[in-house]
Amino acid sequence: MSNTQSSPLADKVVIVTGASSGIGAATARALARRGAKLALAARSSEPLETLVGELGSQTALSILTDVTQGPQVQRMVEATLEHFGHVDALFANAGVYIPGEVAQGDPEAWAHLMNVNVDGVLRSVRAVLPYLLAQGQGDIVVNSSVSGHQAIHWEPVYSASKHALQAFVHGLRRQRVGKGGRVGAIAPGAVRDKIW
């Protein structure tokens, strides 16, 4: 375990959505090693509880959250504030993946993807932003994709969702100029997780 006392993340409170697996769980572990306190949100209770057990209840809080449900997202932020007293950052990571040919695709599945990948991020940001603005600091990081920069022909709907996130991040960043805090996106390529 690294020396967390000298880490700029020591005792910072970070909400991580989609924390039960993949990039979310890996990010939670990395943040915990650097001394952050974590509000871990996802739909799957068992993996969340396992991760909290691994990281320790002093470090991590499990919050069952479906980012497609506005009241649950608001409760996620409220539970974080009740438990830790403040929030310093949001890592909006929850997402789903659908590849395939548009001609054979399922529009209902696409609508669900957009609800998670785009609307879920918007809901999460909207829920936490008033608190970050009130304290004049706090960061928002959105998990986008290389597909948000280059439309990929085998995943056009997924690419569209990530392009939407890039536009949102750029616009929100400009709104927050001079108000404290940062807004950014990461753009991973292929990651070895349940999707792949």
GROMACS .gro file of C-alpha atoms in nm:
model
  196
    1MET     CA    1   0.000   0.000   0.000
    2SER     CA    2   0.141   0.341  -0.096
    3ASN     CA    3   0.179   0.629   0.145
    4THR     CA    4  -0.164   0.790   0.126
    5GLN     CA    5  -0.075   1.083   0.352
    6SER     CA    6   0.117   1.257   0.074
    7SER     CA    7  -0.144   1.183  -0.192
    8PRO     CA    8  -0.352   1.475  -0.324
    9LEU     CA    9  -0.646   1.232  -0.313
   10ALA     CA   10  -0.613   1.159   0.060
   11ASP     CA   11  -0.958   1.189   0.222
   12LYS     CA   12  -1.118   1.320  -0.097
   13VAL     CA   13  -1.470   1.180  -0.143
   14VAL     CA   14  -1.537   1.037  -0.487
   15ILE     CA   15  -1.863   0.895  -0.620
   16VAL     CA   16  -1.804   0.616  -0.872
   17THR     CA   17  -2.097   0.492  -1.079
   18GLY     CA   18  -2.080   0.153  -1.245
   19ALA     CA   19  -1.846   0.053  -0.963
   20SER     CA   20  -1.932  -0.316  -0.941
   21SER     CA   21  -1.700  -0.433  -1.220
   22GLY     CA   22  -1.459  -0.338  -1.497
   23ILE     CA   23  -1.322   0.014  -1.511
   24GLY     CA   24  -1.537   0.128  -1.218
   25ALA     CA   25  -1.407  -0.137  -0.978
   26ALA     CA   26  -1.047  -0.093  -1.099
   27THR     CA   27  -1.075   0.285  -1.053
   28ALA     CA   28  -1.217   0.237  -0.704
   29ARG     CA   29  -0.919   0.021  -0.607
   30ALA     CA   30  -0.674   0.274  -0.753
   31LEU     CA   31  -0.840   0.565  -0.572
   32ALA     CA   32  -0.848   0.373  -0.243
   33ARG     CA   33  -0.474   0.305  -0.268
   34ARG     CA   34  -0.429   0.683  -0.288
   35GLY     CA   35  -0.636   0.749   0.022
   36ALA     CA   36  -0.970   0.853  -0.130
   37LYS     CA   37  -1.305   0.782   0.035
   38LEU     CA   38  -1.547   0.618  -0.204
   39ALA     CA   39  -1.921   0.611  -0.262
   40LEU     CA   40  -1.958   0.310  -0.489
   41ALA     CA   41  -2.277   0.297  -0.693
   42ALA     CA   42  -2.412   0.021  -0.916
   43ARG     CA   43  -2.720  -0.195  -0.972
   44SER     CA   44  -2.558  -0.521  -0.853
   45SER     CA   45  -2.545  -0.550  -0.475
   46GLU     CA   46  -2.327  -0.860  -0.434
   47PRO     CA   47  -2.024  -0.734  -0.632
   48LEU     CA   48  -2.056  -0.394  -0.464
   49GLU     CA   49  -2.056  -0.548  -0.117
   50THR     CA   50  -1.760  -0.767  -0.211
   51LEU     CA   51  -1.567  -0.460  -0.324
   52VAL     CA   52  -1.655  -0.268  -0.006
   53GLY     CA   53  -1.536  -0.571   0.195
   54GLU     CA   54  -1.209  -0.566   0.004
   55LEU     CA   55  -1.153  -0.190   0.044
   56GLY     CA   56  -1.290  -0.162   0.398
   57SER     CA   57  -1.599   0.007   0.536
   58GLN     CA   58  -1.394   0.306   0.654
   59THR     CA   59  -1.295   0.369   0.292
   60ALA     CA   60  -1.597   0.267   0.086
   61LEU     CA   61  -1.974   0.293   0.098
   62SER     CA   62  -2.204   0.078  -0.117
   63ILE     CA   63  -2.506   0.253  -0.270
   64LEU     CA   64  -2.743   0.052  -0.488
   65THR     CA   65  -2.818   0.283  -0.780
   66ASP     CA   66  -2.973   0.247  -1.121
   67VAL     CA   67  -2.859   0.557  -1.313
   68THR     CA   68  -3.170   0.538  -1.532
   69GLN     CA   69  -3.381   0.625  -1.225
   70GLY     CA   70  -3.363   0.991  -1.125
   71PRO     CA   71  -3.471   0.946  -0.760
   72GLN     CA   72  -3.207   0.676  -0.710
   73VAL     CA   73  -2.937   0.900  -0.853
   74GLN     CA   74  -3.041   1.185  -0.624
   75ARG     CA   75  -3.038   0.944  -0.329
   76MET     CA   76  -2.686   0.833  -0.429
   77VAL     CA   77  -2.559   1.188  -0.379
   78GLU     CA   78  -2.758   1.240  -0.060
   79ALA     CA   79  -2.629   0.912   0.090
   80THR     CA   80  -2.273   1.016   0.007
   81LEU     CA   81  -2.320   1.349   0.183
   82GLU     CA   82  -2.486   1.185   0.483
   83HIS     CA   83  -2.206   0.932   0.522
   84PHE     CA   84  -1.897   1.137   0.438
   85GLY     CA   85  -2.017   1.495   0.493
   86HIS     CA   86  -1.909   1.625   0.154
   87VAL     CA   87  -1.826   1.518  -0.201
   88ASP     CA   88  -1.517   1.616  -0.400
   89ALA     CA   89  -1.559   1.435  -0.731
   90LEU     CA   90  -1.786   1.229  -0.951
   91PHE     CA   91  -1.659   0.958  -1.183
   92ALA     CA   92  -1.959   0.897  -1.412
   93ASN     CA   93  -1.866   0.554  -1.539
   94ALA     CA   94  -2.182   0.342  -1.565
   95GLY     CA   95  -2.243   0.222  -1.918
   96VAL     CA   96  -2.361  -0.057  -2.144
   97TYR     CA   97  -2.235  -0.175  -2.479
   98ILE     CA   98  -2.417  -0.284  -2.796
   99PRO     CA   99  -2.230  -0.353  -3.119
  100GLY     CA  100  -2.377  -0.467  -3.447
  101GLU     CA  101  -2.542  -0.381  -3.773
  102VAL     CA  102  -2.808  -0.109  -3.758
  103ALA     CA  103  -3.032  -0.299  -4.000
  104GLN     CA  104  -3.055  -0.590  -3.757
  105GLY     CA  105  -3.051  -0.386  -3.435
  106ASP     CA  106  -3.311  -0.355  -3.162
  107PRO     CA  107  -3.430   0.005  -3.114
  108GLU     CA  108  -3.553  -0.074  -2.762
  109ALA     CA  109  -3.207  -0.196  -2.664
  110TRP     CA  110  -3.058   0.118  -2.820
  111ALA     CA  111  -3.297   0.333  -2.615
  112HIS     CA  112  -3.180   0.156  -2.300
  113LEU     CA  113  -2.817   0.212  -2.399
  114MET     CA  114  -2.881   0.584  -2.446
  115ASN     CA  115  -3.066   0.598  -2.114
  116VAL     CA  116  -2.768   0.448  -1.932
  117ASN     CA  117  -2.474   0.589  -2.128
  118VAL     CA  118  -2.604   0.942  -2.186
  119ASP     CA  119  -2.902   1.017  -1.964
  120GLY     CA  120  -2.742   0.833  -1.670
  121VAL     CA  121  -2.441   1.063  -1.692
  122LEU     CA  122  -2.662   1.372  -1.723
  123ARG     CA  123  -2.865   1.265  -1.418
  124SER     CA  124  -2.552   1.195  -1.213
  125VAL     CA  125  -2.389   1.525  -1.302
  126ARG     CA  126  -2.709   1.720  -1.236
  127ALA     CA  127  -2.749   1.556  -0.895
  128VAL     CA  128  -2.396   1.635  -0.775
  129LEU     CA  129  -2.330   1.969  -0.947
  130PRO     CA  130  -2.520   2.200  -0.707
  131TYR     CA  131  -2.303   2.075  -0.419
  132LEU     CA  132  -1.980   2.122  -0.613
  133LEU     CA  133  -2.082   2.472  -0.720
  134ALA     CA  134  -2.182   2.565  -0.364
  135GLN     CA  135  -1.838   2.471  -0.231
  136GLY     CA  136  -1.658   2.632  -0.525
  137GLN     CA  137  -1.459   2.323  -0.610
  138GLY     CA  138  -1.496   1.963  -0.715
  139ASP     CA  139  -1.429   1.760  -1.024
  140ILE     CA  140  -1.643   1.569  -1.273
  141VAL     CA  141  -1.487   1.297  -1.484
  142VAL     CA  142  -1.694   1.114  -1.746
  143ASN     CA  143  -1.593   0.776  -1.886
  144SER     CA  144  -1.626   0.823  -2.260
  145SER     CA  145  -1.441   0.613  -2.519
  146VAL     CA  146  -1.223   0.636  -2.825
  147SER     CA  147  -1.562   0.579  -2.992
  148GLY     CA  148  -1.654   0.927  -2.874
  149HIS     CA  149  -1.384   1.072  -3.098
  150GLN     CA  150  -1.410   0.839  -3.397
  151ALA     CA  151  -1.732   0.667  -3.501
  152ILE     CA  152  -1.656   0.297  -3.526
  153HIS     CA  153  -1.849   0.105  -3.789
  154TRP     CA  154  -1.912  -0.210  -3.583
  155GLU     CA  155  -2.064  -0.009  -3.296
  156PRO     CA  156  -2.243   0.294  -3.442
  157VAL     CA  157  -2.504   0.331  -3.167
  158TYR     CA  158  -2.247   0.298  -2.890
  159SER     CA  159  -2.030   0.549  -3.077
  160ALA     CA  160  -2.325   0.789  -3.095
  161SER     CA  161  -2.370   0.767  -2.716
  162LYS     CA  162  -2.005   0.848  -2.656
  163HIS     CA  163  -2.007   1.136  -2.907
  164ALA     CA  164  -2.300   1.281  -2.709
  165LEU     CA  165  -2.093   1.259  -2.390
  166GLN     CA  166  -1.802   1.442  -2.551
  167ALA     CA  167  -2.032   1.729  -2.652
  168PHE     CA  168  -2.181   1.740  -2.302
  169VAL     CA  169  -1.841   1.747  -2.133
  170HIS     CA  170  -1.714   2.028  -2.358
  171GLY     CA  171  -2.027   2.237  -2.299
  172LEU     CA  172  -2.033   2.179  -1.923
  173ARG     CA  173  -1.664   2.262  -1.896
  174ARG     CA  174  -1.730   2.601  -2.055
  175GLN     CA  175  -2.022   2.667  -1.820
  176ARG     CA  176  -1.800   2.602  -1.517
  177VAL     CA  177  -1.516   2.836  -1.617
  178GLY     CA  178  -1.442   3.061  -1.320
  179LYS     CA  179  -1.671   2.865  -1.086
  180GLY     CA  180  -1.414   2.624  -0.944
  181GLY     CA  181  -1.354   2.261  -1.021
  182ARG     CA  182  -1.277   2.076  -1.340
  183VAL     CA  183  -1.474   1.876  -1.596
  184GLY     CA  184  -1.312   1.614  -1.814
  185ALA     CA  185  -1.353   1.286  -1.995
  186ILE     CA  186  -1.133   0.983  -2.038
  187ALA     CA  187  -1.139   0.787  -2.362
  188PRO     CA  188  -1.031   0.425  -2.314
  189GLY     CA  189  -0.984   0.188  -2.603
  190ALA     CA  190  -1.059  -0.182  -2.569
  191VAL     CA  191  -1.049  -0.288  -2.204
  192ARG     CA  192  -1.038  -0.644  -2.076
  193ASP     CA  193  -1.366  -0.656  -1.883
  194LYS     CA  194  -1.709  -0.821  -1.905
  195ILE     CA  195  -1.795  -0.629  -2.224
  196TRP     CA  196  -1.502  -0.786  -2.410
   0.00000   0.00000   0.00000
